[in-house]
Amino acid sequence: MADAQDQSEIFRGTQAGGALRDARSVQGTPAAAAPAFILGEELADMADADPRVVALTADLASANRLVEFKGRHPQRFFDMGIAEKNMLTVAAGLASCGYVPFAATFASFCALLGAEQIRTDCAYPRMKVRAIGHHSGISMGFYGTSHHATEDLAMMRSIAELTVVCAADANALRAILRESVDHPGAMYIRLGRGRDPVVYDEVPALTFGQAIRLREGSDITIIATGAVVRATLDAAALLAAEGIEARVLDMHTVKPLDLSALEAAARETGAILTVEEANIVGGLGGAAAEALVDMPRIPFRRHGVPDEFAPVGPPAALYAHYRLDAAGIAAVARETLKRA
């Protein structure tokens, strides 16, 4: 463990070499610096062919790139200002009129602030609202607890009849958006901050509720969701160099969970590790633990953000601090196998 001074330097991003600082993180970050943020472009393409598609945001059209949708479909774009709850209720109203609204804001404001509206206005009456929480988890870094969203998976997963999906990268997001248009009921779609490295070279064939097996292995299954899928794959490569073969699943749909993939992992591999950029209480790890109670017993561990408020610092420093980078995930996998 680093001493107090070293830790302080890490979270300020001023440690020697500056390896955990991202020089691209500046006000007015250009689109080229966030290649995974194709939300506005993809929705605009979808709207070209489908008149039901509309987009809403809460004063964040530049941050989530919905400005690109606005430029191509201004009559179907609604900026509700800093009024996230109202945005979600308006989205429900649009859905009741036959539209398919995609309402996007920071995950902390979408899922945490807007939980009541997602539950009562969207999920309960089965409105086809797609609530999009971007900059999720600890990806807001220096903005601190008010902008971190580590509780959103647990909160959204507890809402009846709400589908909860996480995008691993740009192509996964394209697949999720396309698949969502005709999916019944309300949905929460969780995104990172647009810096997510490539997992899928092409748009994957994606079905909600069916995990994607990205790597074969029988020693341990690592189940990841969202922005940590790439790091999990890299961790599996590190483990393979040591002779440990890890199966890797992209559990893009946290609800409904793919129970068949989970059961196969319990039956065919030596241990299971879940990885998420979220509080381990109630999220992907909680969902897996609940399901595994009714399955063959197997060593199991949840990995993510512990039940605490994350410190303030550059996102990369926070990922390293919580061992959500490749080296950290590989280390936790080794520890899990030692317990087996």
Short mmCIF file of C-alpha atoms in Angstrom, two decimals:
data_model
loop_
_atom_site.label_atom_id
_atom_site.label_comp_id
_atom_site.label_asym_id
_atom_site.label_seq_id
_atom_site.Cartn_x
_atom_site.Cartn_y
_atom_site.Cartn_z
CA MET A 1 0.00 0.00 0.00
CA ALA A 2 1.37 3.40 -0.95
CA ASP A 3 2.07 5.82 1.90
CA ALA A 4 -0.10 8.90 2.39
CA GLN A 5 2.06 11.17 0.23
CA ASP A 6 2.28 8.69 -2.63
CA GLN A 7 -1.45 8.06 -2.49
CA SER A 8 -2.11 11.79 -2.58
CA GLU A 9 0.09 12.18 -5.64
CA ILE A 10 -1.70 9.32 -7.38
CA PHE A 11 -5.12 10.84 -6.87
CA ARG A 12 -3.93 14.27 -7.96
CA GLY A 13 -2.40 12.65 -11.04
CA THR A 14 0.97 14.23 -10.22
CA GLN A 15 2.98 11.11 -9.44
CA ALA A 16 6.26 10.56 -11.28
CA GLY A 17 5.68 9.98 -14.97
CA GLY A 18 2.05 11.05 -14.84
CA ALA A 19 1.00 7.63 -16.14
CA LEU A 20 -2.48 7.86 -14.65
CA ARG A 21 -3.29 11.31 -16.03
CA ASP A 22 -5.21 11.62 -19.27
CA ALA A 23 -4.05 14.74 -21.06
CA ARG A 24 -7.12 14.58 -23.32
CA SER A 25 -9.44 15.29 -20.37
CA VAL A 26 -10.02 18.98 -20.99
CA GLN A 27 -13.06 21.18 -21.25
CA GLY A 28 -14.64 20.77 -24.66
CA THR A 29 -13.03 17.39 -25.24
CA PRO A 30 -13.14 16.71 -29.01
CA ALA A 31 -15.12 13.76 -30.29
CA ALA A 32 -11.90 12.11 -31.50
CA ALA A 33 -10.80 11.75 -27.89
CA ALA A 34 -13.93 9.76 -27.01
CA PRO A 35 -14.19 7.24 -29.86
CA ALA A 36 -16.68 5.02 -28.02
CA PHE A 37 -19.23 7.84 -27.76
CA ILE A 38 -21.24 7.13 -30.89
CA LEU A 39 -24.60 7.67 -29.20
CA GLY A 40 -25.73 10.67 -31.23
CA GLU A 41 -24.42 9.32 -34.52
CA GLU A 42 -26.00 5.89 -34.10
CA LEU A 43 -29.36 7.25 -32.93
CA ALA A 44 -29.41 9.66 -35.86
CA ASP A 45 -28.80 6.78 -38.26
CA MET A 46 -31.61 4.84 -36.61
CA ALA A 47 -33.91 7.86 -36.80
CA ASP A 48 -33.27 8.12 -40.54
CA ALA A 49 -35.14 4.84 -40.97
CA ASP A 50 -37.51 4.92 -38.00
CA PRO A 51 -39.74 7.94 -37.33
CA ARG A 52 -40.45 6.69 -33.79
CA VAL A 53 -36.91 7.39 -32.57
CA VAL A 54 -36.53 10.60 -30.54
CA ALA A 55 -33.76 11.82 -28.24
CA LEU A 56 -33.78 13.81 -25.02
CA THR A 57 -31.02 15.13 -22.81
CA ALA A 58 -30.65 17.34 -19.76
CA ASP A 59 -28.22 20.09 -20.80
CA LEU A 60 -25.57 17.55 -21.84
CA ALA A 61 -25.85 17.34 -25.63
CA SER A 62 -22.13 17.96 -26.06
CA ALA A 63 -21.02 15.57 -23.32
CA ASN A 64 -23.09 12.67 -24.68
CA ARG A 65 -22.75 13.67 -28.37
CA LEU A 66 -26.51 13.97 -28.87
CA VAL A 67 -25.60 17.26 -30.52
CA GLU A 68 -24.98 15.09 -33.58
CA PHE A 69 -28.57 13.82 -33.40
CA LYS A 70 -29.82 17.38 -33.00
CA GLY A 71 -27.98 18.46 -36.13
CA ARG A 72 -29.67 15.81 -38.26
CA HIS A 73 -33.09 15.57 -36.58
CA PRO A 74 -33.75 18.89 -34.80
CA GLN A 75 -37.51 18.31 -34.67
CA ARG A 76 -37.03 15.08 -32.75
CA PHE A 77 -34.47 16.37 -30.26
CA PHE A 78 -35.44 17.78 -26.86
CA ASP A 79 -33.02 19.45 -24.45
CA MET A 80 -34.88 19.61 -21.15
CA GLY A 81 -32.27 21.69 -19.35
CA ILE A 82 -31.03 20.70 -15.91
CA ALA A 83 -34.25 18.85 -15.12
CA GLU A 84 -33.48 15.15 -15.28
CA LYS A 85 -36.60 13.92 -13.50
CA ASN A 86 -38.77 15.99 -15.80
CA MET A 87 -36.86 14.62 -18.81
CA LEU A 88 -37.71 11.04 -17.86
CA THR A 89 -41.38 11.86 -17.30
CA VAL A 90 -41.54 13.64 -20.67
CA ALA A 91 -39.90 10.56 -22.22
CA ALA A 92 -42.65 8.41 -20.74
CA GLY A 93 -45.24 10.73 -22.24
CA LEU A 94 -43.61 10.48 -25.66
CA ALA A 95 -43.54 6.68 -25.33
CA SER A 96 -47.26 6.69 -24.54
CA CYS A 97 -47.79 8.39 -27.91
CA GLY A 98 -45.93 5.69 -29.82
CA TYR A 99 -42.43 7.14 -29.90
CA VAL A 100 -39.29 5.32 -28.73
CA PRO A 101 -37.47 7.94 -26.65
CA PHE A 102 -33.78 7.71 -25.70
CA ALA A 103 -33.24 9.96 -22.68
CA ALA A 104 -29.58 10.49 -21.78
CA THR A 105 -27.72 12.16 -18.93
CA PHE A 106 -24.96 11.34 -16.47
CA ALA A 107 -25.69 7.99 -14.79
CA SER A 108 -25.67 9.63 -11.36
CA PHE A 109 -28.50 11.92 -12.44
CA CYS A 110 -30.33 9.38 -14.60
CA ALA A 111 -30.45 6.33 -12.35
CA LEU A 112 -29.97 7.84 -8.88
CA LEU A 113 -31.81 11.13 -9.18
CA GLY A 114 -34.40 9.79 -11.62
CA ALA A 115 -35.05 6.43 -9.95
CA GLU A 116 -38.64 7.30 -9.01
CA GLN A 117 -39.50 8.44 -12.54
CA ILE A 118 -37.87 5.37 -14.11
CA ARG A 119 -39.82 3.16 -11.73
CA THR A 120 -43.24 4.82 -11.69
CA ASP A 121 -43.49 6.65 -15.01
CA CYS A 122 -41.53 4.26 -17.24
CA ALA A 123 -41.28 0.70 -15.90
CA TYR A 124 -44.62 0.38 -14.11
CA PRO A 125 -46.77 1.34 -17.15
CA ARG A 126 -44.33 -0.55 -19.44
CA MET A 127 -43.39 2.53 -21.45
CA LYS A 128 -40.69 1.95 -24.09
CA VAL A 129 -38.33 4.50 -22.58
CA ARG A 130 -34.59 3.95 -22.93
CA ALA A 131 -33.01 5.74 -19.97
CA ILE A 132 -29.32 6.13 -20.82
CA GLY A 133 -26.88 6.68 -17.98
CA HIS A 134 -23.51 7.71 -19.37
CA HIS A 135 -20.25 8.49 -17.53
CA SER A 136 -21.22 5.70 -15.12
CA GLY A 137 -19.32 4.14 -12.23
CA ILE A 138 -16.26 6.12 -11.14
CA SER A 139 -15.48 7.42 -14.62
CA MET A 140 -16.24 11.03 -13.60
CA GLY A 141 -13.10 10.94 -11.48
CA PHE A 142 -12.44 14.40 -10.01
CA TYR A 143 -16.15 15.31 -9.91
CA GLY A 144 -16.48 13.11 -6.85
CA THR A 145 -19.34 11.33 -5.12
CA SER A 146 -22.11 13.59 -6.44
CA HIS A 147 -21.20 12.52 -10.01
CA HIS A 148 -20.06 8.95 -9.40
CA ALA A 149 -22.69 6.26 -10.03
CA THR A 150 -21.66 3.05 -8.30
CA GLU A 151 -25.12 2.25 -6.93
CA ASP A 152 -27.07 2.43 -10.21
CA LEU A 153 -26.92 -1.26 -11.14
CA ALA A 154 -28.30 -2.30 -7.75
CA MET A 155 -31.04 0.33 -7.87
CA MET A 156 -32.10 -0.31 -11.45
CA ARG A 157 -31.95 -4.09 -11.05
CA SER A 158 -34.43 -3.87 -8.18
CA ILE A 159 -37.10 -2.19 -10.32
CA ALA A 160 -39.65 -4.69 -11.59
CA GLU A 161 -39.90 -5.29 -15.34
CA LEU A 162 -36.93 -3.02 -16.14
CA THR A 163 -34.26 -4.39 -18.47
CA VAL A 164 -30.72 -3.35 -17.43
CA VAL A 165 -27.95 -3.42 -20.04
CA CYS A 166 -24.29 -2.28 -20.08
CA ALA A 167 -22.23 -1.43 -23.17
CA ALA A 168 -18.61 -2.63 -23.29
CA ASP A 169 -17.53 -0.41 -26.20
CA ALA A 170 -18.80 1.50 -29.23
CA ASN A 171 -19.85 -1.53 -31.28
CA ALA A 172 -21.59 -3.09 -28.29
CA LEU A 173 -23.48 0.18 -27.84
CA ARG A 174 -24.54 0.13 -31.49
CA ALA A 175 -25.88 -3.40 -31.04
CA ILE A 176 -27.71 -2.49 -27.82
CA LEU A 177 -29.35 0.60 -29.32
CA ARG A 178 -30.50 -1.27 -32.42
CA GLU A 179 -31.81 -4.23 -30.42
CA SER A 180 -33.63 -1.93 -27.99
CA VAL A 181 -36.01 -0.30 -30.46
CA ASP A 182 -38.52 -3.12 -30.54
CA HIS A 183 -37.81 -4.53 -27.09
CA PRO A 184 -40.89 -4.36 -24.86
CA GLY A 185 -41.00 -2.22 -21.74
CA ALA A 186 -38.57 0.23 -20.20
CA MET A 187 -34.80 -0.13 -20.22
CA TYR A 188 -31.76 1.30 -18.45
CA ILE A 189 -28.67 1.44 -20.67
CA ARG A 190 -25.36 2.04 -18.88
CA LEU A 191 -22.40 3.63 -20.72
CA GLY A 192 -18.88 4.66 -19.82
CA ARG A 193 -17.29 8.00 -20.66
CA GLY A 194 -16.49 7.28 -24.29
CA ARG A 195 -12.87 6.22 -23.75
CA ASP A 196 -13.71 2.51 -23.62
CA PRO A 197 -11.10 0.49 -25.57
CA VAL A 198 -12.24 -1.85 -28.31
CA VAL A 199 -13.73 -5.22 -27.35
CA TYR A 200 -15.69 -5.92 -30.53
CA ASP A 201 -14.10 -5.26 -33.92
CA GLU A 202 -17.56 -5.45 -35.47
CA VAL A 203 -21.09 -4.88 -34.20
CA PRO A 204 -21.83 -8.13 -32.32
CA ALA A 205 -24.92 -10.25 -32.68
CA LEU A 206 -26.45 -9.39 -29.33
CA THR A 207 -29.59 -10.69 -27.66
CA PHE A 208 -30.72 -9.27 -24.34
CA GLY A 209 -30.41 -11.84 -21.59
CA GLN A 210 -27.74 -13.90 -23.39
CA ALA A 211 -24.12 -13.41 -22.35
CA ILE A 212 -21.38 -13.37 -24.99
CA ARG A 213 -18.49 -15.79 -24.42
CA LEU A 214 -15.36 -13.90 -25.42
CA ARG A 215 -12.72 -16.40 -24.32
CA GLU A 216 -12.67 -20.10 -23.51
CA GLY A 217 -11.21 -21.51 -20.32
CA SER A 218 -11.88 -24.09 -17.63
CA ASP A 219 -9.86 -22.92 -14.63
CA ILE A 220 -12.03 -19.92 -13.77
CA THR A 221 -14.87 -17.94 -15.33
CA ILE A 222 -14.61 -14.16 -15.14
CA ILE A 223 -17.94 -12.48 -15.76
CA ALA A 224 -17.66 -8.78 -16.58
CA THR A 225 -20.05 -6.07 -17.67
CA GLY A 226 -19.65 -2.65 -19.23
CA ALA A 227 -16.44 -0.64 -19.25
CA VAL A 228 -14.33 -3.30 -17.49
CA VAL A 229 -14.81 -6.01 -20.14
CA ARG A 230 -11.65 -5.00 -22.05
CA ALA A 231 -9.56 -4.98 -18.87
CA THR A 232 -10.97 -8.41 -18.01
CA LEU A 233 -9.89 -9.79 -21.37
CA ASP A 234 -6.43 -8.32 -20.85
CA ALA A 235 -6.34 -9.88 -17.38
CA ALA A 236 -7.21 -13.26 -18.90
CA ALA A 237 -4.25 -12.89 -21.26
CA LEU A 238 -1.96 -12.22 -18.29
CA LEU A 239 -3.31 -15.31 -16.53
CA ALA A 240 -2.87 -17.44 -19.67
CA ALA A 241 0.82 -16.57 -19.68
CA GLU A 242 0.96 -18.23 -16.25
CA GLY A 243 -0.93 -21.32 -17.41
CA ILE A 244 -4.31 -20.24 -15.99
CA GLU A 245 -7.08 -20.44 -18.57
CA ALA A 246 -9.95 -18.08 -17.83
CA ARG A 247 -13.32 -18.16 -19.55
CA VAL A 248 -14.51 -14.57 -20.09
CA LEU A 249 -18.17 -13.63 -20.40
CA ASP A 250 -19.54 -10.25 -21.38
CA MET A 251 -22.69 -10.21 -19.24
CA HIS A 252 -24.04 -7.16 -21.03
CA THR A 253 -27.53 -7.77 -19.66
CA VAL A 254 -27.48 -7.55 -15.88
CA LYS A 255 -31.25 -8.03 -15.81
CA PRO A 256 -32.48 -10.49 -16.91
CA LEU A 257 -29.29 -12.41 -16.11
CA ASP A 258 -28.18 -15.25 -18.37
CA LEU A 259 -28.72 -18.14 -15.93
CA SER A 260 -27.72 -20.81 -18.45
CA ALA A 261 -24.30 -19.22 -18.97
CA LEU A 262 -23.88 -18.91 -15.22
CA GLU A 263 -24.86 -22.54 -14.65
CA ALA A 264 -22.45 -23.70 -17.36
CA ALA A 265 -19.66 -21.75 -15.68
CA ALA A 266 -20.50 -23.34 -12.32
CA ARG A 267 -20.52 -26.79 -13.86
CA GLU A 268 -17.56 -26.54 -16.23
CA THR A 269 -15.00 -24.24 -14.57
CA GLY A 270 -13.23 -24.18 -11.23
CA ALA A 271 -14.37 -20.81 -9.88
CA ILE A 272 -16.38 -17.73 -10.78
CA LEU A 273 -15.34 -14.09 -10.44
CA THR A 274 -17.61 -11.17 -11.31
CA VAL A 275 -16.11 -7.81 -12.28
CA GLU A 276 -18.02 -4.53 -12.43
CA GLU A 277 -17.36 -0.82 -12.13
CA ALA A 278 -20.05 -0.59 -9.49
CA ASN A 279 -20.66 -1.25 -5.82
CA ILE A 280 -20.44 -5.00 -5.27
CA VAL A 281 -23.61 -4.81 -3.17
CA GLY A 282 -26.60 -5.57 -5.37
CA GLY A 283 -25.06 -5.21 -8.83
CA LEU A 284 -23.78 -7.89 -11.22
CA GLY A 285 -22.05 -9.72 -8.38
CA GLY A 286 -25.20 -9.65 -6.28
CA ALA A 287 -27.28 -10.94 -9.18
CA ALA A 288 -24.85 -13.81 -9.79
CA ALA A 289 -24.67 -14.67 -6.09
CA GLU A 290 -28.46 -14.85 -5.84
CA ALA A 291 -28.61 -17.20 -8.83
CA LEU A 292 -25.71 -19.38 -7.69
CA VAL A 293 -27.53 -20.21 -4.44
CA ASP A 294 -29.71 -22.56 -6.50
CA MET A 295 -26.82 -24.04 -8.52
CA PRO A 296 -23.94 -26.45 -7.86
CA ARG A 297 -21.60 -25.02 -5.24
CA ILE A 298 -18.47 -23.36 -6.61
CA PRO A 299 -15.88 -20.90 -5.29
CA PHE A 300 -17.26 -17.45 -6.03
CA ARG A 301 -16.09 -13.88 -5.51
CA ARG A 302 -17.50 -10.47 -6.35
CA HIS A 303 -15.06 -7.80 -7.50
CA GLY A 304 -15.79 -4.13 -8.03
CA VAL A 305 -16.05 -1.04 -5.88
CA PRO A 306 -16.42 -1.98 -2.19
CA ASP A 307 -19.32 -0.61 -0.18
CA GLU A 308 -17.80 2.86 0.20
CA PHE A 309 -17.77 6.25 -1.50
CA ALA A 310 -14.93 6.40 -4.00
CA PRO A 311 -12.14 8.93 -3.47
CA VAL A 312 -11.58 11.80 -5.88
CA GLY A 313 -8.96 11.42 -8.59
CA PRO A 314 -8.30 10.71 -12.27
CA PRO A 315 -10.41 7.80 -13.53
CA ALA A 316 -7.35 5.68 -14.38
CA ALA A 317 -6.04 6.14 -10.85
CA LEU A 318 -9.37 5.04 -9.42
CA TYR A 319 -9.44 1.94 -11.61
CA ALA A 320 -5.94 1.04 -10.43
CA HIS A 321 -6.85 1.79 -6.81
CA TYR A 322 -9.81 -0.59 -6.94
CA ARG A 323 -7.90 -3.16 -9.01
CA LEU A 324 -10.25 -2.74 -11.95
CA ASP A 325 -7.42 -2.60 -14.47
CA ALA A 326 -5.96 -5.70 -16.14
CA ALA A 327 -3.26 -6.28 -13.55
CA GLY A 328 -5.69 -5.85 -10.68
CA ILE A 329 -8.34 -8.16 -12.13
CA ALA A 330 -5.69 -10.81 -12.80
CA ALA A 331 -4.51 -10.53 -9.18
CA VAL A 332 -8.03 -10.97 -7.84
CA ALA A 333 -8.53 -13.98 -10.12
CA ARG A 334 -5.37 -15.59 -8.69
CA GLU A 335 -6.60 -14.96 -5.17
CA THR A 336 -9.98 -16.52 -6.04
CA LEU A 337 -8.33 -19.65 -7.38
CA LYS A 338 -6.17 -19.98 -4.27
CA ARG A 339 -9.36 -20.10 -2.20
CA ALA A 340 -10.85 -22.82 -4.39
#
